[in-house]
Amino acid sequence: MEEKLIVIGLDSAPPSLLLGRFLDQLPTIKQLSKEGMSGSLSSCHPPITVPAWMVMMTGQDPGKLGIYGFRKRKPGTYNEVLLPSSHDVKEPKVWDIAAEKGLRSCVIGIPPTYPPKPINGCLITDFMTPGVDREYTYPPQLKQEIQKLIGEYIFDVTFRKENRDEVLQGIIEMTEKRFKVAKHLLQSNKFNLFILMEIGLDRMHHAFWKYFDKEHHLYQPGNKYENTLLEYYKLLDEKIGELLAAVKGGYNVLIVSDHGAKRMKGAFCVNQWMMEEGYLKLRKEPKVVTPIEKADVDWSRTRAWGWGGYYARIYINLEGREPNGVVKRSEYESFREELAESLKNIRGPNGERWETKVYKPEELYEEINGDPPDLIVYFDDLYWRSAGTIGHYGNYLPENDTGPDDAVHDYDGVFILWNNEGNIERKNLNASIYQITPTILQLLRINPEKHHKNPPLPL
């Protein structure tokens, strides 16, 4: 019998909620996990949506891919930002390998897949797509089919804003439209591999975490959004159930998340700290909060600076690499060590010790491509995000510096593997994001050892 697989990606789903706190109220997820194999799925470094989904779809780490986050530097500049695109992914994806065997795939929402590239099947691009006025499907005519079915497709929503009712309404509409398109494509075509990634869960975590988590420093008992996150999980469970019911069996099912989520304790102003320590020099300090890329930096006297985000990217102003580099190559390693130790020794706002992790790229990756940061920093084990802006009154912010945001990323996502014939051994185990590509290939009866060194899940 021809093998068929549905992969459903739930961005940032943590095991503590999907397989724990909320599980009894999610009948579809509960049945799949009870009848199949499930557990935590350790993410890559950094545990960020981009590159984590493409790590999962290629089996290669961020160093090999040369993708380290949502943004990348324009070559020859300090802080001019470009977005990763499908052109940056040089490694074969699971659907490329499947196509070599004559298998058809449908891919929806995996980043980065914009602009769309040809596929043996169909593709809808991801949340970084500039807009519906662009070509976002392959084949191109699929765009008209989608518009006829649901009207305007929604790639993403603005979730960092105060009007949470608008955020919630937008996320629900986006999710319902995406699943309607997925159901339509699944019912009207024959695919061996069907991949759907829903970004809405990540947006819900960032917008609504403080309303349900009693340990969050901004939690208020009895607030109107106390059960909002649970209700969205229930909506996802319902939509997944409808999607699987529409194909009436015949497919194996793999549910995965790229990383986890947890409460945000605050944001640490990494560039203000750099200024205090003498690593970053300005010609003129701003009177208002200012992004580092708009600040009047004196690069002739600056030795290091940072980028904000759920982790900090630290760059050294290296001679011969940066436009006005000042750190000599002979001093690079000793300075990097000094900087790493200084970052590790940063304490919290009340003098408490932090569990800050600082990595050099070569400690994480066998091969390094693209433009990696010189240091990768997880402030207090990711509980504190990195604020790249300057001009604040202090280095510790109670919230994100680029708009309301309640959650940060965590290392462990989830996986659930269910076999339509019921012959997968029921077990709970811990797995790695690097096992997903070989698992998908094995489920499609493609020898994973020809393509990857990592083992599949124990099927």
XYZ file of C-alpha atoms in Angstrom, residues 195-379:
185
model
C 2.498 19.448 5.597
C 0.549 22.204 7.347
C 2.120 24.670 9.778
C -0.088 26.946 11.889
C 1.660 30.042 13.275
C -1.406 31.120 15.251
C -0.457 29.216 18.397
C 2.835 31.092 18.665
C 0.977 34.399 18.306
C -1.494 33.351 21.003
C 1.333 32.513 23.403
C 2.990 35.883 22.897
C -0.272 37.831 23.189
C -2.087 35.945 25.962
C 0.417 34.111 28.184
C 0.246 36.581 31.074
C -3.515 36.158 31.313
C -3.486 32.465 32.257
C -0.091 31.845 33.900
C -0.300 32.667 37.607
C 3.508 32.754 37.807
C 3.759 35.543 35.211
C 4.726 38.834 36.869
C 1.905 40.642 35.023
C -0.831 38.093 35.776
C -4.061 39.505 37.229
C -6.606 37.077 38.756
C -10.049 37.053 37.205
C -9.053 38.821 33.991
C -11.344 38.421 30.962
C -8.732 36.469 28.984
C -8.036 33.847 31.667
C -9.301 30.979 29.481
C -8.564 32.474 26.057
C -5.442 30.418 25.424
C -7.175 27.175 26.380
C -10.096 28.021 24.088
C -7.683 28.495 21.191
C -6.052 25.133 21.920
C -9.544 23.625 21.805
C -10.172 25.335 18.453
C -6.955 23.847 17.072
C -7.927 20.426 18.370
C -11.312 20.735 16.666
C -9.768 21.819 13.349
C -7.212 19.004 13.436
C -10.032 16.544 14.086
C -12.025 17.894 11.136
C -8.981 17.710 8.873
C -8.248 14.102 9.754
C -11.912 13.099 9.510
C -12.060 14.575 6.007
C -9.538 12.040 4.670
C -11.269 9.101 6.387
C -8.063 7.427 7.504
C -5.368 6.165 5.190
C -2.784 8.631 6.447
C -0.203 8.376 9.176
C -0.189 11.503 11.343
C 2.774 13.400 12.783
C 2.145 16.461 14.954
C 5.216 18.541 15.788
C 6.265 21.874 17.237
C 9.503 23.665 16.497
C 10.166 24.868 20.044
C 8.327 25.466 23.283
C 7.159 28.553 25.151
C 7.215 29.915 28.693
C 6.531 33.141 30.546
C 8.671 36.180 29.849
C 10.275 37.728 32.918
C 11.328 40.852 31.050
C 13.784 42.261 28.531
C 17.451 43.035 29.119
C 18.889 46.048 27.284
C 21.986 44.443 25.855
C 23.265 47.492 23.965
C 22.844 49.806 26.944
C 24.894 47.299 28.921
C 27.463 47.299 26.099
C 27.672 51.080 26.399
C 28.131 50.934 30.170
C 30.910 48.367 29.790
C 32.676 50.461 27.159
C 32.191 48.019 24.287
C 29.754 50.220 22.332
C 30.429 53.921 21.734
C 28.026 56.579 20.460
C 28.812 59.989 19.037
C 25.592 61.281 20.545
C 23.259 59.533 22.963
C 19.560 59.585 22.013
C 16.973 61.382 24.146
C 14.281 58.830 23.326
C 14.202 55.053 22.929
C 16.025 54.314 19.668
C 16.775 51.137 17.691
C 20.501 50.462 17.478
C 20.379 50.645 13.668
C 19.220 54.282 13.933
C 21.654 55.309 16.657
C 24.700 57.475 15.972
C 27.271 54.746 16.630
C 30.949 55.628 16.551
C 32.187 52.488 14.836
C 35.806 53.650 14.998
C 35.661 53.157 18.793
C 33.075 50.358 19.068
C 34.297 46.828 19.761
C 30.971 44.975 20.015
C 27.204 45.412 19.766
C 24.109 43.254 19.944
C 20.800 42.482 18.295
C 17.584 42.072 20.220
C 15.195 39.137 20.036
C 14.282 36.054 22.032
C 18.015 35.490 22.168
C 20.852 37.990 21.797
C 23.138 37.975 18.799
C 26.463 39.543 19.721
C 28.715 40.856 16.957
C 32.348 41.861 17.282
C 33.592 44.792 15.214
C 36.316 42.696 13.630
C 39.019 44.219 11.476
C 38.809 43.016 7.868
C 35.249 41.701 8.250
C 33.224 44.725 9.301
C 33.218 48.003 7.335
C 35.154 49.849 10.071
C 36.467 46.967 12.148
C 38.707 47.822 15.101
C 39.281 44.497 16.891
C 42.414 42.920 15.451
C 42.187 39.290 14.374
C 45.059 38.446 16.704
C 42.929 39.735 19.599
C 39.629 38.226 18.462
C 39.592 35.054 20.562
C 40.802 36.678 23.767
C 38.281 39.496 23.379
C 35.472 37.057 22.598
C 36.318 35.094 25.760
C 36.315 38.287 27.807
C 32.959 39.303 26.354
C 31.422 35.869 26.935
C 32.482 35.866 30.592
C 31.120 39.367 31.111
C 27.764 38.341 29.642
C 27.588 35.229 31.815
C 28.175 37.336 34.929
C 25.219 39.666 34.344
C 22.805 39.474 37.267
C 19.090 40.130 37.471
C 17.400 43.396 38.506
C 17.548 42.461 42.198
C 21.084 41.119 42.095
C 19.915 37.535 41.664
C 22.043 35.065 39.748
C 20.970 34.315 36.206
C 21.433 31.044 34.364
C 22.691 32.775 31.231
C 23.990 30.544 28.448
C 26.630 31.893 26.046
C 27.716 29.902 22.999
C 30.227 30.310 20.219
C 28.822 29.142 16.867
C 31.571 26.552 16.454
C 30.501 24.967 19.757
C 27.046 24.302 18.296
C 27.609 23.604 14.603
C 29.980 21.361 12.657
C 29.768 23.656 9.630
C 29.146 27.397 9.681
C 27.663 29.253 6.722
C 26.070 32.641 6.237
C 26.632 35.433 8.740
C 26.577 33.923 12.237
C 26.856 36.092 15.339
C 30.113 35.858 17.238
C 28.211 34.877 20.374
C 24.737 33.431 20.937
C 23.271 34.459 24.303
C 20.238 33.165 26.216
C 19.688 35.577 29.105
